[in-house]
Every structure is written in C-alpha cells, then in structure tokens.
Amino acid sequence: MTPNSVRARRANLALGVLLALSVFVVGLLWAKWAPYLSKALTAQRTHRWSGSSILTAGGVRAGDAPSWRAATTFFHAYFLSIWPALVVALLISASVQALVPRSWLPRLLNRRGLITSGLAGGAASLPSMMCTCCAAPVAVTLRRGGVTRAAAMAYWLGNPLLNPAVLVFLLFVAPWQWALTRAVIGIATVIGVAMAVGLVTGGAAPRSDAIAPSSDESRGAPQRFVRALTCLCLILLPEYAILVLAVGTFRGWLLRLAAPSHQGLLIAVLAAIVGTLIVIPTAAEIPILQSLALLGVSSGTLGALLITLPAISVPGAAMVARSFGWKAIATATTVVIAAGVLGAAVLSALP
C-alpha cells in the first residue's frame, strides 16, 4: 500500500469507530441514561416507585386462566416499556458489526481465565443497563465477533443484574436489604455463570452459523450496516414477539406459582424457576416485588425473584441460543436458579 492509501484506510477506520461510538453514546443517553437519571432523582425525592406491576397489566390476577387478552395487554405494556432500548441495541449491534474491526472485541473482553473473562464482560455491561432481551442483539454480536461464551454471557447477564441504575432505585424505594442482596448475589451470579459456561462448553470459538453476517471489507460500511440490521431484525424479533405473547398468556398461572405466602426451600426453588420463565423490562422487578410484599409473600420468595426475574427469561434465552448454544443456556439457567435460592437465603437471613 502507498502511504496515501494507508492514511486513507486509517482515516476511514477512525471515522467508523467514531460513528459506532456516537451511536452507543447518543442512543443510550436517549433510551437509558437521561430517563434513569430523571427516575433516580424522583425516587430520591419521593422514596416511592411510580410504576405498577407489569404482570397485572390488563387486570390479570394470580390464578387467572390463559387468554388472548392477557397476552395482548402484557405485550402492549411490555413493548411500550422496552422499545427505545431495543431499537438502540439493534443499532449498536449493527454499527459494531459494520464499523468496528472484528479483532477489537476479543482483545477487549477475552481473558486467559474464566473469572477475569467474567469480570471483563460484567464491567462492559455496566454502561448499557438493559434487560437481557434488549441486550441479546449485542450479546449475539459479541459472539459473532469472536468473544468467548464466558465473557459474552457475563455481558448479557451483567446488564440486568449489575445495572447501577436499578441498584440506585432499590436504595431509594425499597428496604436496604434488597439492594445489598441484589449487589452481592448479582456479582456472584455473573462470575459464576461465566465460569460454569466456560467449563461446560470448553471456551470454544463462535459458531460459523451465527446469526450476524461477517464483516466483508469488500463491501461498504452502509451496506454492511443494513445487512447486519436486517438479519438481526428478521431472525431475532419474530421469535421474541411470539414468546413474549406466550409469557403474557400464562402469566396468571405464573403469578400463582411465584407468590406463595409460606416459606421453605422448595418454595424458594419454585419461585426461582418461575422467575427464569417470565420476561420483564428493566427495573420492573421493583413494583412486582413491592406488590408481592404487600400481599405477605415471604422474604425467601422475594429474594429468589429479586435475582431470577431480571436475569433470564424464555424470550431472552431463545434470542441468544443460536450464538451461545443450548448447553450454555441450560448451564446459565441452572446457575441462575441456584443463585436465586442463594438470594432467598441471604434476604431471609438479613435483619
């Protein structure tokens, strides 16, 4: 290459990275950072959470039979809550695939040890503060870009479990024991899942049939961006919508299972399992747990749901299953359920 061509290539690379960074910052400022700052200031002033439980949207109560109304009212409430974050996640994912060199992601997140990989992925998740469904397109992009399952899984679960905004919300509107349990068990869960997934899957390289197209340097950046965004939307969104409708359909029964008033190990395990089935927006666990607490639900059940409700859901797992593999998803779910039981024990033991 001539010196001029080298300079032009470097300039194009710098411009592409700057554009991707701009999408990240502007998108999250609009969808997450500014709204969450406003909510945090309101919570600090009022010490109350303004939202209601999404699981009761449309008047659905615990034990209600499945219905199309239950499905559609839940889908409507859920979509209104998450659509900005989902749009931003798709744009970030497509921008990274089209504009950022593929070697950069592994250099940033892949580490020699599973614990350090988990720490790297968890730290990378802190700015985005998404639910696992909205974080799914970015997690898929990480895998497609060569990031190990351990680091990508830590990023995926770190978004909801280590979300600094949710921890601030909990400190302002809930008992301090909730925030402490979430912080301690959340960190342990993210690292534990990364270690378990790395051990079970052997830290293999991303599958060649991952959802996102490869970044072909022979194509222009706009074409790569459109192709990546189209693939993400056509494959991820339809199954996502169908499974959210399914969760909404059966939420009356799930509410009944998740909210027994008595305590015990089996009850905590049951609550932890149910929590991994339900999909909720970011911070939606706060009004859900507050409403359950008013109904007299035990602290063990609350502790289990405090961890598992935001961590994993059926729609979120389905969105990333092609990139991570079902063995990794099953391992992560098992560890999250165990973490939910641990959260139940910790919250029950705190004064």
mmCIF file of C-alpha atoms in Angstrom:
data_model
loop_
_atom_site.group_PDB
_atom_site.id
_atom_site.type_symbol
_atom_site.label_atom_id
_atom_site.label_comp_id
_atom_site.label_asym_id
_atom_site.label_seq_id
_atom_site.Cartn_x
_atom_site.Cartn_y
_atom_site.Cartn_z
ATOM 1 C CA MET A 1 0.000 0.000 0.000
ATOM 2 C CA THR A 2 1.065 3.545 -0.671
ATOM 3 C CA PRO A 3 1.365 5.997 2.225
ATOM 4 C CA ASN A 4 -1.735 7.826 0.983
ATOM 5 C CA SER A 5 -3.814 4.654 0.899
ATOM 6 C CA VAL A 6 -2.654 3.711 4.397
ATOM 7 C CA ARG A 7 -3.632 7.133 5.711
ATOM 8 C CA ALA A 8 -6.992 6.923 3.962
ATOM 9 C CA ARG A 9 -7.652 3.481 5.438
ATOM 10 C CA ARG A 10 -6.773 4.684 8.928
ATOM 11 C CA ALA A 11 -8.987 7.731 8.494
ATOM 12 C CA ASN A 12 -11.906 5.545 7.396
ATOM 13 C CA LEU A 13 -11.323 3.231 10.346
ATOM 14 C CA ALA A 14 -11.249 6.134 12.799
ATOM 15 C CA LEU A 15 -14.401 7.608 11.280
ATOM 16 C CA GLY A 16 -16.206 4.277 11.507
ATOM 17 C CA VAL A 17 -15.242 3.741 15.137
ATOM 18 C CA LEU A 18 -16.278 7.320 15.950
ATOM 19 C CA LEU A 19 -19.675 6.747 14.314
ATOM 20 C CA ALA A 20 -20.190 3.499 16.237
ATOM 21 C CA LEU A 21 -19.225 5.230 19.474
ATOM 22 C CA SER A 22 -21.649 8.056 18.683
ATOM 23 C CA VAL A 23 -24.494 5.575 18.160
ATOM 24 C CA PHE A 24 -23.613 3.989 21.510
ATOM 25 C CA VAL A 25 -23.451 7.245 23.482
ATOM 26 C CA VAL A 26 -26.349 9.102 21.861
ATOM 27 C CA GLY A 27 -28.573 6.036 21.811
ATOM 28 C CA LEU A 28 -28.016 5.157 25.460
ATOM 29 C CA LEU A 29 -28.308 8.808 26.503
ATOM 30 C CA TRP A 30 -31.770 8.872 24.909
ATOM 31 C CA ALA A 31 -33.006 5.411 25.902
ATOM 32 C CA LYS A 32 -31.313 4.849 29.266
ATOM 33 C CA TRP A 33 -29.088 7.434 30.885
ATOM 34 C CA ALA A 34 -31.338 10.514 30.775
ATOM 35 C CA PRO A 35 -34.585 8.675 31.685
ATOM 36 C CA TYR A 36 -32.893 6.786 34.504
ATOM 37 C CA LEU A 37 -31.361 9.944 35.921
ATOM 38 C CA SER A 38 -34.823 11.503 35.997
ATOM 39 C CA LYS A 39 -36.289 8.410 37.678
ATOM 40 C CA ALA A 40 -33.457 8.327 40.225
ATOM 41 C CA LEU A 41 -33.993 11.978 41.164
ATOM 42 C CA THR A 42 -37.733 11.376 41.527
ATOM 43 C CA ALA A 43 -37.137 8.258 43.634
ATOM 44 C CA GLN A 44 -34.700 10.152 45.860
ATOM 45 C CA ARG A 45 -37.250 12.896 46.427
ATOM 46 C CA THR A 46 -40.359 10.747 46.953
ATOM 47 C CA HIS A 47 -38.934 7.389 48.100
ATOM 48 C CA ARG A 48 -41.716 5.803 46.050
ATOM 49 C CA TRP A 49 -41.773 3.875 42.791
ATOM 50 C CA SER A 50 -44.260 5.382 40.362
ATOM 51 C CA GLY A 51 -44.792 2.338 38.124
ATOM 52 C CA SER A 52 -47.135 -0.592 38.680
ATOM 53 C CA SER A 53 -46.506 -4.301 38.255
ATOM 54 C CA ILE A 54 -46.418 -5.232 34.580
ATOM 55 C CA LEU A 55 -47.608 -8.736 35.471
ATOM 56 C CA THR A 56 -51.017 -7.355 36.402
ATOM 57 C CA ALA A 57 -51.443 -5.283 33.232
ATOM 58 C CA GLY A 58 -54.950 -5.623 31.828
ATOM 59 C CA GLY A 59 -56.350 -6.621 35.208
ATOM 60 C CA VAL A 60 -54.812 -10.089 35.243
ATOM 61 C CA ARG A 61 -54.616 -11.605 38.721
ATOM 62 C CA ALA A 62 -52.821 -14.597 40.169
ATOM 63 C CA GLY A 63 -54.538 -17.778 39.093
ATOM 64 C CA ASP A 64 -56.347 -16.309 36.063
ATOM 65 C CA ALA A 65 -56.635 -18.696 33.141
ATOM 66 C CA PRO A 66 -54.664 -18.091 29.931
ATOM 67 C CA SER A 67 -56.365 -15.762 27.468
ATOM 68 C CA TRP A 68 -55.677 -13.734 24.358
ATOM 69 C CA ARG A 69 -56.454 -10.556 26.303
ATOM 70 C CA ALA A 70 -53.804 -11.473 28.867
ATOM 71 C CA ALA A 71 -51.312 -11.984 26.039
ATOM 72 C CA THR A 72 -52.021 -8.756 24.176
ATOM 73 C CA THR A 73 -52.272 -6.449 27.194
ATOM 74 C CA PHE A 74 -48.963 -7.765 28.514
ATOM 75 C CA PHE A 75 -47.312 -7.429 25.089
ATOM 76 C CA HIS A 76 -48.566 -3.855 24.750
ATOM 77 C CA ALA A 77 -47.333 -2.811 28.206
ATOM 78 C CA TYR A 78 -44.027 -4.591 27.716
ATOM 79 C CA PHE A 79 -43.367 -3.174 24.248
ATOM 80 C CA LEU A 80 -44.122 0.403 25.353
ATOM 81 C CA SER A 81 -41.564 -0.002 28.116
ATOM 82 C CA ILE A 82 -38.688 -1.548 26.162
ATOM 83 C CA TRP A 83 -38.903 -0.346 22.568
ATOM 84 C CA PRO A 84 -36.366 2.526 22.886
ATOM 85 C CA ALA A 85 -33.752 0.222 24.419
ATOM 86 C CA LEU A 86 -34.423 -2.496 21.832
ATOM 87 C CA VAL A 87 -34.039 -0.028 18.951
ATOM 88 C CA VAL A 88 -30.773 1.263 20.402
ATOM 89 C CA ALA A 89 -29.477 -2.274 20.975
ATOM 90 C CA LEU A 90 -30.149 -3.197 17.345
ATOM 91 C CA LEU A 91 -28.452 -0.023 16.090
ATOM 92 C CA ILE A 92 -25.436 -0.571 18.355
ATOM 93 C CA SER A 93 -25.118 -4.176 17.210
ATOM 94 C CA ALA A 94 -25.310 -3.305 13.525
ATOM 95 C CA SER A 95 -22.867 -0.410 13.977
ATOM 96 C CA VAL A 96 -20.324 -2.605 15.714
ATOM 97 C CA GLN A 97 -20.580 -5.269 13.015
ATOM 98 C CA ALA A 98 -20.254 -2.747 10.192
ATOM 99 C CA LEU A 99 -17.778 -0.219 11.572
ATOM 100 C CA VAL A 100 -15.578 -1.763 14.282
ATOM 101 C CA PRO A 101 -12.705 -4.130 13.349
ATOM 102 C CA ARG A 102 -13.566 -7.670 14.398
ATOM 103 C CA SER A 103 -10.279 -8.129 16.254
ATOM 104 C CA TRP A 104 -11.104 -5.350 18.713
ATOM 105 C CA LEU A 105 -13.881 -7.135 20.617
ATOM 106 C CA PRO A 106 -11.815 -10.237 21.515
ATOM 107 C CA ARG A 107 -8.903 -8.028 22.530
ATOM 108 C CA LEU A 108 -11.171 -6.068 24.827
ATOM 109 C CA LEU A 109 -13.100 -8.889 26.510
ATOM 110 C CA ASN A 110 -11.305 -12.227 26.100
ATOM 111 C CA ARG A 111 -9.038 -13.055 29.025
ATOM 112 C CA ARG A 112 -6.912 -16.036 29.984
ATOM 113 C CA GLY A 113 -9.019 -17.055 32.996
ATOM 114 C CA LEU A 114 -12.747 -17.607 33.276
ATOM 115 C CA ILE A 115 -13.040 -15.323 36.308
ATOM 116 C CA THR A 116 -11.263 -12.470 34.561
ATOM 117 C CA SER A 117 -13.375 -13.054 31.446
ATOM 118 C CA GLY A 118 -16.482 -12.818 33.609
ATOM 119 C CA LEU A 119 -15.210 -9.631 35.207
ATOM 120 C CA ALA A 120 -14.432 -8.112 31.806
ATOM 121 C CA GLY A 121 -17.848 -8.964 30.385
ATOM 122 C CA GLY A 122 -19.612 -7.773 33.520
ATOM 123 C CA ALA A 123 -17.718 -4.478 33.540
ATOM 124 C CA ALA A 124 -18.543 -3.925 29.854
ATOM 125 C CA SER A 125 -22.249 -4.336 30.636
ATOM 126 C CA LEU A 126 -22.440 -1.518 33.183
ATOM 127 C CA PRO A 127 -22.986 1.410 30.783
ATOM 128 C CA SER A 128 -25.774 -0.184 28.731
ATOM 129 C CA MET A 129 -28.075 -1.153 31.650
ATOM 130 C CA MET A 130 -30.511 -3.202 29.529
ATOM 131 C CA CYS A 131 -32.752 -6.163 30.213
ATOM 132 C CA THR A 132 -31.477 -9.461 28.817
ATOM 133 C CA CYS A 133 -33.858 -9.309 25.827
ATOM 134 C CA CYS A 134 -32.640 -5.867 24.775
ATOM 135 C CA ALA A 135 -29.040 -6.884 25.480
ATOM 136 C CA ALA A 136 -29.465 -10.030 23.357
ATOM 137 C CA PRO A 137 -28.583 -8.426 19.972
ATOM 138 C CA VAL A 138 -25.372 -7.019 21.441
ATOM 139 C CA ALA A 139 -24.513 -10.365 23.051
ATOM 140 C CA VAL A 140 -25.058 -12.079 19.684
ATOM 141 C CA THR A 141 -22.743 -9.531 18.063
ATOM 142 C CA LEU A 142 -20.081 -10.179 20.695
ATOM 143 C CA ARG A 143 -20.183 -13.892 19.947
ATOM 144 C CA ARG A 144 -20.097 -13.256 16.212
ATOM 145 C CA GLY A 145 -17.092 -11.011 16.717
ATOM 146 C CA GLY A 146 -15.040 -13.715 18.441
ATOM 147 C CA VAL A 147 -15.776 -13.043 22.123
ATOM 148 C CA THR A 148 -15.799 -16.194 24.239
ATOM 149 C CA ARG A 149 -19.008 -17.564 25.685
ATOM 150 C CA ALA A 150 -17.825 -16.779 29.222
ATOM 151 C CA ALA A 151 -17.246 -13.072 28.540
ATOM 152 C CA ALA A 152 -20.312 -12.654 26.309
ATOM 153 C CA MET A 153 -22.539 -14.424 28.840
ATOM 154 C CA ALA A 154 -21.206 -12.169 31.602
ATOM 155 C CA TYR A 155 -22.061 -9.160 29.462
ATOM 156 C CA TRP A 156 -25.554 -10.494 28.740
ATOM 157 C CA LEU A 157 -26.416 -11.212 32.388
ATOM 158 C CA GLY A 158 -24.450 -8.276 33.766
ATOM 159 C CA ASN A 159 -26.809 -5.853 32.024
ATOM 160 C CA PRO A 160 -29.782 -6.604 34.312
ATOM 161 C CA LEU A 161 -28.052 -7.986 37.392
ATOM 162 C CA LEU A 162 -25.312 -5.365 37.742
ATOM 163 C CA ASN A 163 -27.399 -2.455 36.463
ATOM 164 C CA PRO A 164 -26.217 0.513 38.571
ATOM 165 C CA ALA A 165 -29.459 2.414 37.973
ATOM 166 C CA VAL A 166 -31.571 -0.409 39.406
ATOM 167 C CA LEU A 167 -29.319 -0.614 42.462
ATOM 168 C CA VAL A 168 -29.823 3.127 42.997
ATOM 169 C CA PHE A 169 -33.587 2.721 42.573
ATOM 170 C CA LEU A 170 -33.627 -0.084 45.139
ATOM 171 C CA LEU A 171 -31.713 2.029 47.646
ATOM 172 C CA PHE A 172 -34.236 4.854 47.321
ATOM 173 C CA VAL A 173 -37.563 2.980 47.216
ATOM 174 C CA ALA A 174 -37.014 -0.441 48.817
ATOM 175 C CA PRO A 175 -35.508 -1.870 52.008
ATOM 176 C CA TRP A 176 -31.738 -1.679 52.033
ATOM 177 C CA GLN A 177 -31.609 -5.481 52.283
ATOM 178 C CA TRP A 178 -32.936 -5.746 48.732
ATOM 179 C CA ALA A 179 -30.153 -3.611 47.273
ATOM 180 C CA LEU A 180 -27.475 -5.442 49.250
ATOM 181 C CA THR A 181 -28.763 -8.860 48.211
ATOM 182 C CA ARG A 182 -29.009 -7.821 44.577
ATOM 183 C CA ALA A 183 -25.489 -6.364 44.508
ATOM 184 C CA VAL A 184 -23.731 -9.255 46.251
ATOM 185 C CA ILE A 185 -25.611 -12.122 44.637
ATOM 186 C CA GLY A 186 -25.659 -10.320 41.295
ATOM 187 C CA ILE A 187 -21.869 -10.101 41.143
ATOM 188 C CA ALA A 188 -21.522 -13.718 42.245
ATOM 189 C CA THR A 189 -24.072 -14.832 39.652
ATOM 190 C CA VAL A 190 -22.394 -13.082 36.727
ATOM 191 C CA ILE A 191 -18.992 -14.508 37.578
ATOM 192 C CA GLY A 192 -20.408 -17.928 38.466
ATOM 193 C CA VAL A 193 -22.322 -18.210 35.193
ATOM 194 C CA ALA A 194 -19.252 -17.178 33.197
ATOM 195 C CA MET A 195 -17.152 -19.827 34.938
ATOM 196 C CA ALA A 196 -19.761 -22.564 34.595
ATOM 197 C CA VAL A 197 -20.454 -21.844 30.928
ATOM 198 C CA GLY A 198 -16.742 -21.700 30.164
ATOM 199 C CA LEU A 199 -16.131 -25.037 31.886
ATOM 200 C CA VAL A 200 -19.100 -26.798 30.280
ATOM 201 C CA THR A 201 -18.516 -25.510 26.750
ATOM 202 C CA GLY A 202 -14.738 -25.514 26.844
ATOM 203 C CA GLY A 203 -14.456 -21.917 25.726
ATOM 204 C CA ALA A 204 -14.955 -22.821 22.067
ATOM 205 C CA ALA A 205 -14.827 -20.202 19.337
ATOM 206 C CA PRO A 206 -18.089 -18.773 17.976
ATOM 207 C CA ARG A 207 -20.066 -21.000 15.656
ATOM 208 C CA SER A 208 -19.751 -20.288 11.968
ATOM 209 C CA ASP A 209 -23.535 -20.181 11.510
ATOM 210 C CA ALA A 210 -24.023 -17.319 13.972
ATOM 211 C CA ILE A 211 -26.840 -15.003 13.113
ATOM 212 C CA ALA A 212 -24.928 -11.923 12.049
ATOM 213 C CA PRO A 213 -23.209 -11.717 8.691
ATOM 214 C CA SER A 214 -19.466 -11.448 8.566
ATOM 215 C CA SER A 215 -17.895 -8.060 8.027
ATOM 216 C CA ASP A 216 -16.751 -8.252 4.409
ATOM 217 C CA GLU A 217 -14.234 -5.492 3.784
ATOM 218 C CA SER A 218 -15.070 -5.553 0.086
ATOM 219 C CA ARG A 219 -18.475 -4.102 0.875
ATOM 220 C CA GLY A 220 -19.050 -0.536 2.015
ATOM 221 C CA ALA A 221 -19.929 0.257 5.604
ATOM 222 C CA PRO A 222 -23.517 1.336 4.801
ATOM 223 C CA GLN A 223 -24.212 -1.977 3.060
ATOM 224 C CA ARG A 224 -22.713 -3.917 5.948
ATOM 225 C CA PHE A 225 -24.796 -1.925 8.430
ATOM 226 C CA VAL A 226 -28.064 -2.503 6.555
ATOM 227 C CA ARG A 227 -27.341 -6.193 6.107
ATOM 228 C CA ALA A 228 -26.456 -6.692 9.773
ATOM 229 C CA LEU A 229 -29.514 -4.766 10.973
ATOM 230 C CA THR A 230 -31.805 -6.677 8.613
ATOM 231 C CA CYS A 231 -30.506 -10.068 9.748
ATOM 232 C CA LEU A 232 -30.883 -9.152 13.411
ATOM 233 C CA CYS A 233 -34.440 -7.902 12.930
ATOM 234 C CA LEU A 234 -35.678 -10.733 10.704
ATOM 235 C CA ILE A 235 -34.416 -13.543 12.928
ATOM 236 C CA LEU A 236 -34.498 -12.174 16.472
ATOM 237 C CA LEU A 237 -37.672 -10.100 16.567
ATOM 238 C CA PRO A 238 -40.360 -12.571 15.353
ATOM 239 C CA GLU A 239 -39.470 -15.288 17.853
ATOM 240 C CA TYR A 240 -39.092 -12.626 20.531
ATOM 241 C CA ALA A 241 -42.608 -11.317 19.924
ATOM 242 C CA ILE A 242 -44.146 -14.794 19.894
ATOM 243 C CA LEU A 243 -42.539 -15.794 23.185
ATOM 244 C CA VAL A 244 -43.463 -12.518 24.899
ATOM 245 C CA LEU A 245 -47.070 -13.163 23.900
ATOM 246 C CA ALA A 246 -46.771 -16.685 25.325
ATOM 247 C CA VAL A 247 -45.479 -15.403 28.657
ATOM 248 C CA GLY A 248 -48.308 -12.881 28.778
ATOM 249 C CA THR A 249 -50.854 -15.590 28.040
ATOM 250 C CA PHE A 250 -49.848 -17.748 31.009
ATOM 251 C CA ARG A 251 -48.838 -15.029 33.482
ATOM 252 C CA GLY A 252 -51.893 -15.602 35.694
ATOM 253 C CA TRP A 253 -50.712 -19.129 36.396
ATOM 254 C CA LEU A 254 -47.092 -18.000 36.755
ATOM 255 C CA LEU A 255 -48.149 -15.375 39.288
ATOM 256 C CA ARG A 256 -49.884 -18.070 41.316
ATOM 257 C CA LEU A 257 -46.764 -20.242 41.325
ATOM 258 C CA ALA A 258 -44.402 -17.372 42.141
ATOM 259 C CA ALA A 259 -46.300 -15.915 45.075
ATOM 260 C CA PRO A 260 -46.922 -18.477 47.842
ATOM 261 C CA SER A 261 -47.012 -16.836 51.259
ATOM 262 C CA HIS A 262 -45.264 -19.621 53.207
ATOM 263 C CA GLN A 263 -41.540 -20.285 53.300
ATOM 264 C CA GLY A 264 -39.258 -23.222 52.691
ATOM 265 C CA LEU A 265 -36.507 -24.465 50.399
ATOM 266 C CA LEU A 266 -38.899 -25.974 47.861
ATOM 267 C CA ILE A 267 -40.874 -22.738 47.710
ATOM 268 C CA ALA A 268 -37.669 -20.753 47.080
ATOM 269 C CA VAL A 269 -36.647 -23.182 44.334
ATOM 270 C CA LEU A 270 -40.090 -22.938 42.729
ATOM 271 C CA ALA A 271 -40.014 -19.134 42.832
ATOM 272 C CA ALA A 272 -36.503 -19.129 41.345
ATOM 273 C CA ILE A 273 -37.595 -21.386 38.476
ATOM 274 C CA VAL A 274 -40.689 -19.304 37.727
ATOM 275 C CA GLY A 275 -38.534 -16.170 37.718
ATOM 276 C CA THR A 276 -36.460 -17.570 34.849
ATOM 277 C CA LEU A 277 -39.593 -18.018 32.717
ATOM 278 C CA ILE A 278 -41.034 -14.505 32.994
ATOM 279 C CA VAL A 279 -39.817 -11.625 30.835
ATOM 280 C CA ILE A 280 -39.845 -8.109 32.314
ATOM 281 C CA PRO A 281 -38.430 -4.689 31.360
ATOM 282 C CA THR A 282 -35.544 -3.109 33.225
ATOM 283 C CA ALA A 283 -36.407 -2.324 36.868
ATOM 284 C CA ALA A 284 -39.877 -3.897 36.520
ATOM 285 C CA GLU A 285 -38.973 -6.289 39.325
ATOM 286 C CA ILE A 286 -39.271 -3.383 41.781
ATOM 287 C CA PRO A 287 -43.071 -2.861 41.568
ATOM 288 C CA ILE A 288 -43.593 -6.627 41.198
ATOM 289 C CA LEU A 289 -41.736 -7.368 44.431
ATOM 290 C CA GLN A 290 -43.315 -4.438 46.235
ATOM 291 C CA SER A 291 -46.797 -5.664 45.348
ATOM 292 C CA LEU A 292 -45.917 -9.202 46.419
ATOM 293 C CA ALA A 293 -44.503 -7.911 49.701
ATOM 294 C CA LEU A 294 -47.776 -6.086 50.408
ATOM 295 C CA LEU A 295 -49.586 -9.404 49.879
ATOM 296 C CA GLY A 296 -47.440 -11.006 52.582
ATOM 297 C CA VAL A 297 -45.144 -13.056 50.346
ATOM 298 C CA SER A 298 -42.153 -14.401 52.261
ATOM 299 C CA SER A 299 -38.726 -12.790 52.115
ATOM 300 C CA GLY A 300 -37.323 -16.029 50.689
ATOM 301 C CA THR A 301 -39.608 -15.819 47.676
ATOM 302 C CA LEU A 302 -38.787 -12.131 47.257
ATOM 303 C CA GLY A 303 -35.057 -12.858 47.409
ATOM 304 C CA ALA A 304 -35.323 -15.569 44.760
ATOM 305 C CA LEU A 305 -37.324 -13.373 42.388
ATOM 306 C CA LEU A 306 -35.020 -10.413 43.029
ATOM 307 C CA ILE A 307 -32.295 -12.367 41.222
ATOM 308 C CA THR A 308 -34.061 -14.562 38.688
ATOM 309 C CA LEU A 309 -36.793 -12.219 37.411
ATOM 310 C CA PRO A 310 -34.360 -9.828 35.680
ATOM 311 C CA ALA A 311 -31.641 -12.357 34.910
ATOM 312 C CA ILE A 312 -33.059 -14.838 32.403
ATOM 313 C CA SER A 313 -36.345 -15.276 30.572
ATOM 314 C CA VAL A 314 -37.628 -17.659 27.932
ATOM 315 C CA PRO A 315 -37.705 -14.987 25.177
ATOM 316 C CA GLY A 316 -34.229 -13.716 26.045
ATOM 317 C CA ALA A 317 -32.755 -17.215 26.107
ATOM 318 C CA ALA A 318 -34.307 -18.037 22.731
ATOM 319 C CA MET A 319 -32.793 -14.894 21.186
ATOM 320 C CA VAL A 320 -29.202 -15.847 22.053
ATOM 321 C CA ALA A 321 -29.455 -19.647 21.896
ATOM 322 C CA ARG A 322 -28.094 -19.913 18.334
ATOM 323 C CA SER A 323 -24.966 -17.990 19.246
ATOM 324 C CA PHE A 324 -24.300 -19.482 22.686
ATOM 325 C CA GLY A 325 -25.684 -22.997 22.172
ATOM 326 C CA TRP A 326 -28.372 -24.659 24.234
ATOM 327 C CA LYS A 327 -25.788 -26.296 26.509
ATOM 328 C CA ALA A 328 -24.539 -22.858 27.558
ATOM 329 C CA ILE A 329 -28.105 -21.562 28.009
ATOM 330 C CA ALA A 330 -29.089 -24.577 30.135
ATOM 331 C CA THR A 331 -25.962 -24.159 32.256
ATOM 332 C CA ALA A 332 -26.573 -20.450 32.755
ATOM 333 C CA THR A 333 -30.211 -21.051 33.686
ATOM 334 C CA THR A 334 -29.241 -23.689 36.248
ATOM 335 C CA VAL A 335 -26.694 -21.385 37.859
ATOM 336 C CA VAL A 336 -29.186 -18.501 37.917
ATOM 337 C CA ILE A 337 -31.782 -20.711 39.647
ATOM 338 C CA ALA A 338 -29.170 -21.707 42.236
ATOM 339 C CA ALA A 339 -28.291 -18.030 42.673
ATOM 340 C CA GLY A 340 -31.980 -17.283 43.197
ATOM 341 C CA VAL A 341 -32.111 -19.840 46.004
ATOM 342 C CA LEU A 342 -28.980 -18.248 47.478
ATOM 343 C CA GLY A 343 -30.640 -14.839 47.192
ATOM 344 C CA ALA A 344 -33.639 -16.232 49.076
ATOM 345 C CA ALA A 345 -31.362 -17.453 51.860
ATOM 346 C CA VAL A 346 -29.457 -14.160 52.072
ATOM 347 C CA LEU A 347 -32.532 -11.951 52.135
ATOM 348 C CA SER A 348 -34.189 -14.195 54.724
ATOM 349 C CA ALA A 349 -31.108 -14.044 56.939
ATOM 350 C CA LEU A 350 -30.732 -10.266 56.854
ATOM 351 C CA PRO A 351 -32.396 -8.338 59.701
#
